[in-house]
XYZ file of C-alpha atoms in Angstrom:
770
model
C 0.000 0.000 0.000
C 2.793 2.424 0.856
C 4.535 1.672 -2.439
C 1.294 2.167 -4.390
C 0.635 5.412 -2.562
C 4.183 6.587 -3.346
C 3.722 5.743 -7.022
C 0.383 7.527 -7.092
C 1.854 10.685 -5.569
C 4.781 10.531 -8.008
C 2.416 10.280 -10.962
C 0.358 13.201 -9.669
C 3.513 15.292 -9.250
C 4.669 14.368 -12.743
C 1.301 15.376 -14.226
C 1.330 18.632 -12.261
C 4.825 19.495 -13.464
C 3.804 18.831 -17.046
C 0.715 21.019 -16.668
C 2.875 23.816 -15.283
C 5.434 23.353 -18.041
C 2.737 23.304 -20.726
C 1.097 26.400 -19.282
C 4.435 28.192 -19.139
C 5.159 27.278 -22.733
C 1.746 28.524 -23.825
C 2.217 31.745 -21.911
C 5.678 32.242 -23.348
C 4.303 31.808 -26.874
C 2.129 34.906 -26.479
C 4.137 37.916 -27.678
C 7.415 36.797 -26.065
C 9.214 39.768 -27.652
C 6.762 42.296 -26.146
C 6.117 43.849 -29.535
C 4.187 47.092 -29.664
C 4.383 50.274 -27.633
C 3.751 50.354 -23.898
C 4.202 52.440 -20.792
C 5.961 50.972 -17.797
C 3.764 50.370 -14.765
C 4.699 53.728 -13.249
C 4.509 55.447 -16.676
C 8.075 56.680 -16.300
C 9.275 54.787 -19.353
C 7.942 53.945 -22.806
C 9.137 50.959 -24.806
C 8.711 50.676 -28.574
C 9.401 47.295 -30.187
C 8.680 45.875 -33.642
C 9.903 43.140 -35.939
C 11.697 43.389 -39.284
C 14.180 40.901 -40.680
C 14.742 42.907 -43.881
C 15.083 46.518 -42.716
C 18.494 48.151 -42.467
C 17.292 51.228 -40.561
C 14.074 52.140 -38.701
C 13.187 55.427 -37.030
C 10.398 56.209 -34.565
C 8.379 59.401 -35.154
C 6.340 60.930 -32.311
C 3.430 63.338 -32.792
C 1.121 65.281 -30.522
C -1.836 65.130 -32.870
C -3.269 62.584 -35.242
C -2.924 64.463 -38.506
C -2.104 67.774 -40.087
C 1.115 68.391 -38.163
C 4.757 67.398 -38.409
C 6.450 65.126 -35.931
C 7.653 66.472 -32.604
C 10.596 64.080 -32.172
C 12.375 61.221 -33.935
C 14.427 58.389 -32.465
C 16.523 55.654 -34.086
C 15.729 52.047 -33.213
C 18.348 49.405 -32.621
C 18.145 45.808 -33.835
C 18.951 42.650 -31.863
C 19.850 39.167 -33.060
C 16.162 38.184 -33.212
C 15.378 41.043 -35.647
C 13.561 43.025 -32.968
C 13.953 46.772 -33.354
C 13.448 48.803 -30.194
C 14.020 51.919 -28.165
C 13.272 52.872 -24.556
C 12.344 56.446 -23.741
C 12.114 58.200 -20.407
C 8.902 60.220 -20.227
C 10.744 62.885 -18.216
C 13.008 63.586 -21.191
C 10.273 63.895 -23.826
C 9.502 67.203 -25.475
C 6.929 69.073 -23.396
C 4.616 69.119 -26.409
C 4.179 65.366 -25.917
C 2.672 65.754 -22.450
C -0.808 64.717 -23.695
C -1.750 61.849 -25.997
C 1.238 60.462 -27.876
C 0.782 59.356 -31.487
C 3.529 57.430 -33.245
C 4.651 55.784 -36.474
C 7.780 54.404 -38.133
C 9.896 54.992 -41.211
C 11.974 52.132 -42.572
C 14.810 51.633 -45.043
C 16.104 48.451 -46.656
C 17.866 46.905 -49.638
C 15.608 48.455 -52.289
C 15.870 51.880 -50.648
C 18.930 52.097 -48.376
C 19.428 55.004 -46.029
C 21.597 57.923 -47.136
C 22.306 61.020 -45.075
C 20.932 63.312 -47.763
C 17.440 61.839 -47.534
C 14.687 64.217 -46.423
C 10.958 63.666 -46.312
C 9.575 63.626 -49.831
C 12.920 63.021 -51.545
C 14.207 60.104 -53.645
C 17.652 60.067 -52.046
C 18.854 56.478 -51.754
C 16.122 55.023 -53.961
C 17.041 51.957 -56.044
C 13.717 50.291 -56.857
C 10.114 50.052 -55.632
C 10.567 46.303 -55.200
C 13.731 44.212 -55.320
C 14.377 40.542 -56.086
C 13.677 39.578 -52.441
C 10.290 41.300 -52.468
C 11.312 44.247 -50.264
C 9.204 47.398 -50.654
C 10.847 49.842 -48.271
C 9.963 53.496 -48.768
C 10.932 56.002 -46.066
C 8.495 58.565 -47.448
C 5.635 56.470 -46.095
C 4.923 56.658 -42.361
C 4.133 53.139 -41.161
C 1.679 52.232 -38.433
C 2.714 49.695 -35.796
C 1.141 46.257 -36.490
C 0.841 45.885 -32.692
C -0.705 49.306 -31.983
C -3.652 49.005 -29.583
C -5.541 51.806 -31.345
C -5.135 53.723 -34.605
C -5.822 57.433 -34.737
C -7.906 57.289 -37.933
C -8.160 55.580 -41.305
C -5.951 56.366 -44.294
C -8.827 58.112 -46.035
C -11.148 60.429 -44.132
C -13.851 62.969 -45.004
C -11.212 65.644 -44.523
C -8.512 63.887 -46.555
C -9.375 61.569 -49.443
C -6.157 61.487 -51.470
C -5.026 57.858 -51.367
C -2.100 58.460 -53.707
C 0.094 59.671 -50.869
C 0.417 56.088 -49.578
C 1.416 54.533 -52.890
C 4.769 53.476 -54.257
C 5.563 53.563 -57.969
C 7.049 56.279 -60.181
C 4.128 58.678 -59.770
C 3.795 58.457 -55.992
C 6.928 57.106 -54.315
C 8.271 60.534 -53.354
C 5.041 61.808 -51.774
C 5.468 61.971 -48.011
C 2.506 60.548 -46.045
C 3.574 61.547 -42.545
C 1.230 64.491 -42.010
C -1.912 62.489 -42.857
C -1.058 58.842 -42.195
C -2.771 56.981 -39.329
C -0.654 56.781 -36.185
C -0.565 54.324 -33.369
C -1.850 55.683 -30.062
C 0.100 55.040 -26.903
C -2.383 53.767 -24.313
C -2.135 53.041 -20.632
C -3.304 49.595 -19.486
C -7.104 49.311 -19.326
C -8.265 47.088 -16.452
C -12.033 47.619 -16.624
C -14.318 44.617 -16.195
C -15.643 42.569 -19.092
C -18.063 40.753 -16.804
C -18.288 36.996 -16.372
C -17.654 35.091 -19.573
C -20.372 32.574 -20.454
C -19.143 28.985 -20.416
C -21.994 27.549 -22.497
C -21.150 24.768 -24.929
C -21.186 25.780 -28.583
C -23.741 23.039 -29.226
C -26.181 24.959 -27.026
C -25.679 28.306 -28.757
C -27.845 30.177 -31.218
C -25.588 32.586 -33.118
C -26.741 35.991 -34.382
C -24.447 37.503 -37.017
C -24.662 41.285 -37.344
C -22.728 44.453 -38.102
C -22.127 46.642 -35.032
C -23.166 49.777 -36.883
C -26.151 48.210 -38.621
C -27.582 46.784 -35.409
C -28.646 50.197 -34.068
C -27.949 52.900 -36.667
C -31.633 52.993 -37.665
C -33.094 52.224 -34.222
C -35.090 55.121 -32.788
C -35.197 53.455 -29.357
C -31.453 54.152 -29.002
C -30.274 57.687 -28.119
C -29.088 59.374 -31.309
C -25.489 59.763 -30.138
C -25.176 56.007 -29.562
C -26.769 54.695 -32.744
C -24.348 52.617 -34.768
C -21.810 52.321 -31.951
C -20.534 49.814 -29.409
C -22.591 51.647 -26.809
C -25.685 51.329 -28.983
C -25.048 47.614 -29.458
C -24.726 47.222 -25.685
C -28.213 48.672 -25.336
C -29.575 45.897 -27.608
C -28.233 43.065 -25.435
C -31.569 42.636 -23.667
C -33.406 42.497 -27.016
C -31.156 39.708 -28.260
C -31.506 37.824 -24.995
C -35.300 38.063 -25.309
C -35.079 36.764 -28.889
C -33.208 33.764 -27.514
C -29.802 34.547 -28.991
C -26.908 33.160 -26.922
C -23.965 34.383 -29.027
C -23.670 37.592 -31.029
C -21.164 37.392 -33.886
C -20.044 40.823 -35.020
C -18.738 41.466 -38.495
C -15.152 42.774 -38.317
C -14.537 45.231 -35.495
C -10.784 45.500 -35.963
C -9.817 48.846 -37.491
C -10.823 48.980 -41.154
C -11.107 51.634 -43.866
C -14.597 53.029 -43.314
C -14.097 56.645 -42.197
C -15.247 57.869 -45.617
C -18.510 55.896 -45.629
C -21.683 57.886 -46.295
C -19.837 61.150 -46.896
C -22.109 61.355 -49.918
C -25.068 59.178 -50.798
C -23.193 56.768 -53.000
C -21.238 53.553 -52.659
C -17.978 54.741 -54.177
C -15.167 53.401 -52.016
C -17.506 52.460 -49.195
C -16.644 49.554 -46.903
C -19.630 48.592 -44.749
C -18.863 44.975 -43.896
C -15.306 45.766 -42.772
C -13.209 43.046 -44.411
C -10.172 45.257 -45.122
C -8.259 45.234 -41.851
C -5.793 48.026 -41.073
C -4.735 46.752 -37.660
C -5.383 43.452 -35.880
C -5.406 44.854 -32.325
C -7.291 48.149 -32.560
C -11.086 48.289 -32.089
C -12.601 50.252 -34.957
C -12.767 53.899 -33.916
C -15.768 54.687 -36.119
C -17.937 52.345 -34.032
C -17.209 54.273 -30.833
C -19.323 57.166 -29.586
C -16.233 58.134 -27.564
C -13.568 58.679 -30.222
C -10.941 60.069 -27.880
C -7.681 58.201 -27.332
C -8.618 55.003 -25.516
C -12.323 55.594 -26.085
C -12.925 52.718 -28.529
C -11.177 50.243 -26.226
C -13.188 51.327 -23.185
C -16.471 51.338 -25.067
C -15.851 47.954 -26.679
C -15.117 46.374 -23.295
C -18.234 47.960 -21.820
C -20.264 46.463 -24.678
C -18.767 43.024 -24.041
C -19.731 43.296 -20.387
C -23.294 44.262 -21.312
C -23.648 41.095 -23.400
C -21.947 38.945 -20.785
C -24.344 40.295 -18.186
C -27.172 38.901 -20.351
C -25.412 35.541 -20.656
C -24.556 36.203 -24.314
C -21.156 35.355 -25.799
C -19.377 37.896 -27.987
C -17.813 36.416 -31.114
C -16.004 38.538 -33.673
C -15.268 38.025 -37.349
C -11.522 38.255 -37.992
C -9.717 38.657 -41.299
C -6.260 37.097 -41.151
C -6.218 36.012 -44.800
C -5.446 39.468 -46.233
C -5.103 43.074 -45.053
C -6.360 46.504 -46.013
C -3.097 47.316 -47.808
C -4.575 45.582 -50.840
C -2.890 44.516 -54.059
C -1.298 46.106 -57.055
C -2.909 49.288 -58.324
C -2.545 48.281 -61.979
C -2.554 44.725 -63.308
C 0.903 43.774 -64.499
C 2.564 46.709 -62.711
C 4.721 45.507 -59.829
C 5.824 48.991 -58.796
C 2.647 50.539 -57.440
C 1.260 49.186 -54.162
C -0.118 50.810 -51.007
C 2.387 51.021 -48.171
C 0.635 51.437 -44.831
C 2.287 49.095 -42.349
C 3.279 45.443 -42.854
C 4.367 45.907 -46.478
C 6.725 48.718 -45.593
C 8.241 46.881 -42.627
C 8.858 43.395 -44.024
C 6.895 42.549 -47.154
C 8.124 38.938 -47.701
C 7.525 38.076 -44.034
C 3.975 39.386 -43.806
C 2.674 38.540 -47.313
C 2.662 35.533 -49.616
C 4.268 36.562 -52.885
C 4.579 35.160 -56.376
C 7.649 33.021 -57.043
C 9.591 36.029 -58.363
C 8.418 38.018 -55.288
C 7.265 40.898 -57.465
C 3.510 40.523 -56.868
C 1.110 39.305 -54.197
C -0.167 35.727 -54.320
C -3.951 35.966 -54.156
C -6.498 33.422 -52.927
C -8.744 36.144 -51.519
C -9.746 38.224 -54.527
C -9.089 41.422 -52.592
C -5.362 42.020 -52.748
C -3.197 39.088 -51.813
C -2.685 36.517 -49.084
C -1.372 37.333 -45.660
C 1.634 35.034 -45.151
C -0.031 32.646 -42.726
C 2.748 30.074 -43.151
C 5.480 32.358 -41.823
C 6.105 31.928 -38.043
C 6.483 35.673 -37.468
C 3.289 36.483 -39.332
C 1.623 33.682 -37.375
C 2.868 35.218 -34.129
C 0.921 38.365 -34.930
C -2.236 36.274 -35.396
C -1.688 34.452 -32.111
C -0.808 37.615 -30.206
C -3.794 39.571 -31.466
C -6.219 36.721 -30.764
C -4.871 36.536 -27.240
C -5.356 40.287 -26.805
C -8.998 40.106 -27.882
C -9.619 37.122 -25.603
C -7.677 38.209 -22.528
C -7.870 41.999 -22.575
C -11.056 42.726 -24.495
C -13.130 39.753 -23.297
C -14.072 38.120 -26.600
C -15.427 34.554 -26.365
C -14.756 33.271 -29.860
C -13.934 34.018 -33.466
C -15.195 33.404 -36.971
C -12.250 33.363 -39.388
C -12.866 34.871 -42.812
C -11.600 32.745 -45.751
C -9.961 30.509 -43.184
C -8.541 28.101 -45.751
C -5.748 30.627 -46.241
C -4.716 29.886 -42.645
C -4.106 26.286 -43.689
C -1.623 27.304 -46.387
C 1.667 25.375 -46.289
C 3.509 27.415 -48.916
C 4.937 30.898 -48.357
C 5.679 32.133 -51.867
C 4.842 31.044 -55.393
C 2.041 28.625 -54.557
C -0.895 27.757 -52.343
C -1.622 24.417 -50.715
C -4.090 23.710 -47.931
C -2.935 20.889 -45.669
C -4.752 20.386 -42.389
C -2.173 17.796 -41.300
C 0.717 20.272 -41.243
C 1.287 20.917 -37.512
C 3.043 24.186 -38.237
C 0.261 25.877 -40.191
C -1.689 28.721 -38.605
C -4.812 26.599 -38.097
C -3.032 24.084 -35.907
C -1.021 26.711 -34.054
C -4.228 28.474 -33.070
C -5.817 25.280 -31.756
C -2.628 24.160 -30.010
C -1.897 27.470 -28.298
C -5.416 28.236 -27.106
C -7.995 26.154 -25.287
C -10.934 25.121 -27.428
C -14.202 25.185 -25.492
C -15.036 21.605 -24.390
C -17.991 19.701 -25.842
C -20.085 20.126 -22.707
C -19.034 23.733 -22.125
C -16.552 25.362 -19.800
C -13.631 27.740 -20.044
C -12.229 28.086 -23.532
C -12.687 29.773 -26.883
C -14.971 28.978 -29.826
C -13.153 28.759 -33.176
C -15.272 28.866 -36.342
C -13.888 28.776 -39.874
C -15.278 30.021 -43.136
C -13.852 26.931 -44.845
C -13.158 28.231 -48.322
C -11.199 30.847 -50.256
C -10.572 31.280 -53.992
C -8.774 28.806 -56.215
C -6.494 25.862 -55.622
C -7.628 23.359 -53.001
C -9.154 26.074 -50.836
C -12.738 24.725 -50.724
C -12.539 22.684 -47.531
C -16.011 22.271 -46.036
C -15.512 19.323 -43.689
C -11.763 19.418 -44.240
C -10.491 21.390 -41.248
C -8.443 19.891 -38.414
C -9.948 18.790 -35.121
C -10.730 21.684 -32.818
C -12.314 23.762 -35.575
C -15.993 24.343 -36.202
C -17.049 25.424 -39.679
C -19.675 27.358 -41.545
C -21.409 24.458 -43.271
C -21.830 25.733 -46.819
C -23.115 22.327 -47.916
C -25.972 22.601 -45.399
C -26.853 26.050 -46.792
C -26.771 25.041 -50.437
C -28.555 21.703 -50.047
C -31.477 23.071 -48.043
C -31.825 25.946 -50.497
C -31.865 23.582 -53.460
C -34.440 21.333 -51.860
C -36.746 24.195 -50.944
C -36.361 26.299 -54.061
C -35.214 24.160 -56.977
C -37.230 20.962 -57.011
C -37.165 19.618 -60.532
C -33.925 21.323 -61.494
C -31.695 20.129 -58.645
C -31.621 16.545 -57.382
C -31.515 16.363 -53.596
C -32.048 12.997 -51.966
C -33.711 12.461 -48.622
C -30.492 10.759 -47.527
C -28.641 14.026 -48.048
C -31.243 15.898 -46.025
C -31.196 13.291 -43.268
C -27.415 13.615 -43.014
C -27.713 17.387 -42.614
C -30.618 17.289 -40.161
C -28.701 14.885 -37.915
C -25.413 16.818 -37.767
C -23.585 16.241 -41.099
C -21.768 13.112 -39.981
C -20.426 12.631 -43.514
C -18.405 15.834 -43.100
C -17.279 15.738 -39.486
C -17.491 12.284 -37.939
C -14.392 10.795 -39.581
C -12.269 13.653 -38.197
C -13.400 12.962 -34.657
C -15.484 16.114 -34.723
C -19.065 16.423 -33.545
C -22.413 17.724 -34.822
C -21.873 21.070 -33.125
C -18.769 21.628 -35.235
C -21.242 22.217 -38.052
C -22.420 25.817 -37.927
C -25.671 25.511 -39.848
C -27.000 28.515 -41.722
C -29.226 29.399 -44.650
C -28.061 32.976 -45.131
C -25.202 35.135 -43.903
C -24.093 38.717 -44.431
C -22.632 37.557 -47.739
C -25.612 36.930 -50.052
C -29.379 37.230 -49.869
C -31.227 37.901 -46.649
C -33.656 35.205 -45.485
C -36.576 37.192 -46.932
C -34.845 37.677 -50.275
C -33.785 34.023 -50.496
C -37.476 33.135 -50.815
C -38.539 36.269 -52.738
C -35.935 36.818 -55.470
C -35.254 34.752 -58.554
C -32.030 36.610 -59.292
C -29.776 39.256 -57.795
C -30.452 42.942 -58.428
C -27.252 44.701 -57.457
C -27.289 47.592 -59.923
C -30.257 49.428 -58.406
C -29.723 53.003 -57.175
C -28.830 54.158 -53.674
C -29.666 53.261 -50.937
C -30.135 49.624 -52.113
C -27.222 49.737 -54.598
C -25.230 49.934 -56.626
C -23.084 46.948 -55.631
C -20.821 44.890 -57.830
C -20.042 41.177 -57.680
C -22.284 38.699 -55.909
C -23.112 35.086 -56.697
C -25.111 34.394 -59.837
C -26.390 31.039 -58.585
C -28.205 31.636 -55.294
C -30.603 28.660 -55.247
C -33.351 31.196 -54.608
C -36.984 31.376 -55.748
C -39.844 33.833 -55.454
C -42.247 30.931 -54.659
C -44.328 31.290 -57.813
C -47.324 33.463 -58.607
C -50.156 32.036 -56.499
C -50.619 33.592 -53.063
C -47.009 34.667 -53.438
C -46.388 36.826 -50.334
C -47.862 34.224 -47.991
C -45.921 31.425 -49.694
C -42.727 33.412 -49.240
C -43.383 33.777 -45.516
C -44.140 30.060 -45.261
C -40.886 29.182 -47.017
C -39.021 31.378 -44.512
C -40.789 29.627 -41.619
C -39.708 26.294 -43.085
C -36.127 27.504 -43.301
C -36.073 28.626 -39.668
C -37.782 25.409 -38.559
C -35.263 23.162 -40.309
C -32.405 25.269 -38.960
C -33.578 25.092 -35.355
C -34.428 21.395 -35.572
C -31.088 20.334 -37.079
C -28.235 18.976 -35.002
C -25.371 21.446 -35.117
C -25.006 25.094 -34.150
C -27.607 27.338 -35.820
C -26.738 30.812 -37.062
C -29.127 33.506 -38.212
C -28.233 36.927 -39.573
C -29.413 40.223 -38.124
C -32.845 40.983 -39.541
C -33.742 37.351 -40.292
C -35.980 37.462 -37.258
C -38.330 39.982 -38.907
C -37.816 39.197 -42.632
C -35.499 42.055 -43.541
C -35.116 42.654 -47.289
C -32.383 44.359 -49.315
C -34.542 44.188 -52.448
C -32.545 41.333 -53.994
C -29.065 42.857 -53.611
C -26.895 39.855 -52.757
C -23.545 41.604 -52.281
C -24.276 44.721 -50.189
C -20.728 45.027 -48.811
C -20.650 48.733 -49.681
C -24.093 49.830 -48.518
C -23.685 51.850 -45.348
C -27.328 52.831 -45.639
C -30.855 52.045 -44.481
C -30.720 49.017 -46.789
C -28.280 47.280 -44.434
C -29.227 48.916 -41.144
C -31.764 46.949 -39.130
C -35.249 48.410 -38.814
C -37.266 47.755 -35.672
C -40.532 49.317 -36.880
C -42.366 46.190 -38.060
C -45.666 45.504 -39.749
C -47.945 42.746 -38.444
C -46.444 40.064 -40.711
C -42.945 40.899 -39.478
C -44.098 40.884 -35.862
C -45.727 37.493 -36.358
C -42.604 36.120 -37.952
C -40.503 37.455 -35.089
C -42.760 35.603 -32.641
C -42.341 32.457 -34.720
C -38.527 32.733 -34.629
C -38.584 33.295 -30.867
C -40.815 30.275 -30.449
C -38.585 27.978 -32.506
C -35.450 29.148 -30.693
C -37.131 28.513 -27.356
C -38.274 25.066 -28.488
C -34.680 24.220 -29.406
C -33.498 25.421 -26.007
C -36.153 23.366 -24.232
C -35.036 20.113 -25.850
C -31.461 18.870 -25.432
C -32.339 16.118 -27.922
C -32.040 18.739 -30.673
C -28.528 19.634 -29.484
C -26.711 16.276 -29.381
C -23.064 16.078 -28.393
C -22.636 13.108 -30.732
C -24.332 11.791 -33.854
C -27.441 10.421 -32.133
C -25.628 7.440 -30.676
C -25.903 5.967 -27.218
C -24.893 2.641 -25.723
C -26.507 0.268 -23.269
C -24.643 -1.330 -20.371
C -23.425 -4.085 -22.701
C -21.936 -1.610 -25.163
C -24.645 -2.106 -27.792
C -25.631 0.885 -29.894
C -29.101 2.218 -29.078
C -31.016 4.171 -31.711
C -31.837 7.699 -30.640
C -33.218 8.737 -34.026
C -35.254 6.755 -36.556
C -36.381 7.798 -40.058
C -39.859 7.103 -41.446
C -41.667 7.198 -44.733
C -44.958 9.114 -44.728
C -46.832 5.796 -44.404
C -45.141 5.183 -41.070
C -42.754 2.444 -42.174
C -39.041 2.717 -41.530
C -37.020 4.259 -44.368
C -34.774 1.965 -46.380
C -31.728 2.874 -48.458
C -33.673 2.819 -51.725
C -36.097 5.442 -50.437
C -33.245 7.504 -48.989
C -31.312 7.560 -52.255
C -34.170 8.219 -54.672
C -34.153 11.910 -55.599
C -37.812 11.602 -56.635
C -38.905 11.314 -53.001
C -39.644 14.576 -51.221
C -41.320 13.694 -47.940
C -39.712 12.268 -44.840
C -40.185 12.157 -41.071
C -38.055 11.257 -38.088
C -38.556 10.464 -34.437
C -35.998 11.371 -31.778
C -36.135 9.419 -28.535
C -35.769 12.463 -26.308
C -35.930 10.388 -23.125
C -32.395 9.299 -24.035
C -31.375 12.904 -23.383
C -32.928 13.076 -19.951
C -36.067 14.877 -21.113
C -39.496 14.377 -19.593
C -40.852 14.511 -23.146
C -40.774 10.963 -24.505
C -40.123 11.820 -28.145
C -39.979 14.522 -30.803
C -41.465 13.897 -34.240
C -40.629 16.041 -37.275
C -42.280 15.650 -40.681
C -41.106 17.532 -43.762
C -43.230 17.674 -46.913
C -41.229 19.062 -49.811
C -44.010 18.416 -52.346
C -46.343 21.199 -53.467
C -49.407 19.090 -52.585
C -50.663 17.573 -49.337
C -49.113 14.376 -47.937
C -50.615 12.133 -45.250
C -48.198 11.077 -42.526
C -48.943 8.057 -40.318
C -47.568 8.796 -36.879
C -45.247 6.324 -35.127
C -45.343 5.081 -31.546
C -45.167 8.049 -29.130
C -44.099 5.965 -26.132
C -45.923 3.876 -23.554
C -49.036 5.719 -22.426
C -48.182 8.811 -24.476
C -49.871 10.781 -27.245
C -48.661 13.193 -29.866
C -49.130 16.952 -29.402
C -48.510 19.625 -32.031
C -45.905 22.307 -31.385
C -46.089 23.895 -34.835
C -47.181 23.337 -38.388
C -45.740 25.847 -40.853
C -48.710 25.540 -43.229
C -50.428 28.764 -44.254
C -53.520 27.953 -42.197
C -51.355 28.301 -39.072
C -49.827 31.688 -39.868
C -50.345 34.317 -37.191
C -49.214 35.497 -33.798
C -49.146 32.117 -32.043
C -47.776 29.622 -34.529
C -45.381 27.891 -32.098
C -47.104 26.587 -28.998
C -45.356 27.212 -25.707
C -44.504 24.265 -23.499
C -47.693 22.949 -21.889
C -50.066 24.470 -24.467
C -49.458 22.136 -27.390
C -52.423 20.872 -29.430
C -53.548 17.244 -28.933
C -53.207 15.164 -32.122
C -53.449 11.472 -31.188
C -51.522 8.268 -30.708
C -49.759 5.716 -32.863
C -51.169 5.241 -36.404
C -52.947 8.596 -36.324
C -53.008 10.141 -39.813
C -51.920 13.731 -40.186
C -52.467 15.613 -43.441
C -49.547 17.976 -43.918
C -49.943 20.723 -46.507
C -47.488 21.135 -49.348
C -44.068 22.595 -48.559
C -44.520 22.515 -44.802
C -42.871 21.283 -41.623
C -44.668 19.626 -38.710
C -43.273 19.340 -35.176
C -44.898 17.117 -32.545
C -43.907 16.056 -29.049
C -44.989 12.963 -27.183
C -46.327 13.358 -23.678
């Protein structure tokens, strides 16, 4: 016994030491070089540190205002063996004009533009080329913002200054000095305000609401005018989202992006509403703050996070690590002329994937070139910024735009997604952070948009363990089945796979149903209303609903025909919400889905900072009824753990035998066979979930889906010993109104086993057994 006890204690000590070692290693991996600018604890010293392996000289420029004035002081930085450039300044020795807010930026020289003593701002002294054979694009005439700055003073283009040529390289622009107008980093003291208590809910139990911070409240008269479209305004909508049933709000990008010039005039020229052109990965977007003073956006963002946390709602943010706002070449075939804002001017081949000759950007994004997600230094910035948003700003999870680029295993001259590469950005993220456990707890939710452009970038179901994904196959298949019967072949087997958690995509990887983020619409494409109201996109219409370019041509949409059209469109939307809330996985709706928001068939409204994209909370009776329906279906999902399985509807008895938790039925009540499943001419199916297996008092849930245009009779299966079937909802037109989803305890009696139920065409039926 003593020996066994000794061994046990030794094992425990060994495990503890490994936990400590692992934790230390994880901690050390977060910004070990202390990059960025920071005050010492007593504010007596300021440290500036940044990375460049290619620069030969870097100077720090300090300013006392954001724009319109020359620098107050300059300081040379010194480089260490790890390519970290730094300087330490004593605040007591700074120019007295820097006693207030300190703004800063950098100028850098390198092989293509070495430093010479005769250089002055706006001169060509020392210039050799805009880009050299190694891909360097140094230009000391361009003031560079710190990639690790905690806030940026403003965007590159503003209502007061709209000349973007000052940031460009190339023969026409390389000698224009940008220092007076360029965005500067802002030196901030540490912010220790509360972000509240982070929810620990499992992702499988979440209902995600995707929305733009500005659009959530910009058109909401219940919000004080000064807060509309801001973090503070969003905070005031937390109670509304909680009442809707939302458990996680997913904001479109809130990292600083080029949007200061939006809605200067009523047009879309140059507008950036969605925010997918990131200028800094640490700074909260200043335009979304009602308090735009130095530090204001950070304080207001954290206060918003706390407001959502206080309602039990997670805050997820959309992040764009596949490309940056520096963009691509100005002119096709011209390697000389690129924007130089930050990363490109500090270390272009480190921060960007380039063509094999390193003269151009390699592009799998369609918007300017890939961020170099394979490079360890570029990866460090991703890791460090994620940690900042989690630890300092209180964020609970992330959706990664065009996340396939983060699986790239080639730096320059190619693209190759490989989830097995342990050194790619995808695996580093999962390995260096704690993914939220299946049953909930401390951790972070990681969600990928699992595609990009070209190569092997379409990877729905192809991401490594630890990652959840936007399930584009779920979206497209449900759309086809609802809207394109006769022109698209969708089998009931395909639908069954999606309804039960998309095992064909995720099970072989050891992932679970909740790793499938199910959605029918997102910000990118039609709204829910337009999906069932528009036969084609209409993006060329005038302001405020256009004009927008691009957008998918094939949307799998339909206006539901000519007969009783408006009511049929609402029914189709009810069906979509029903299927979404009844499917295993993590459901996501987009802001405005809950009241049938329309953008009049514009399916690419990325540039509409207008009433077309802003949510409207003045509803007609049909919108109010639909909102009640959405609330009811969300609540029904919450009430029934059987709809939120941790695994693919499997359980085991005490002998290890598999027990069926879900069974599929033909309309006649017989069990589905493979022939019926695989015949694309069948369009009606039902299933019964044994909810008692999930600890529910309800014995079973029965769902019938009639995809035909005409009525179908369904013979109901066994509801359980001594039980009967009760109707929760039927999406048929006869049931449209204010009370279409019955609350628990008020369901309508239907009958027992073998009862026939006539379900109208294109409708969903939900019953419970009790």
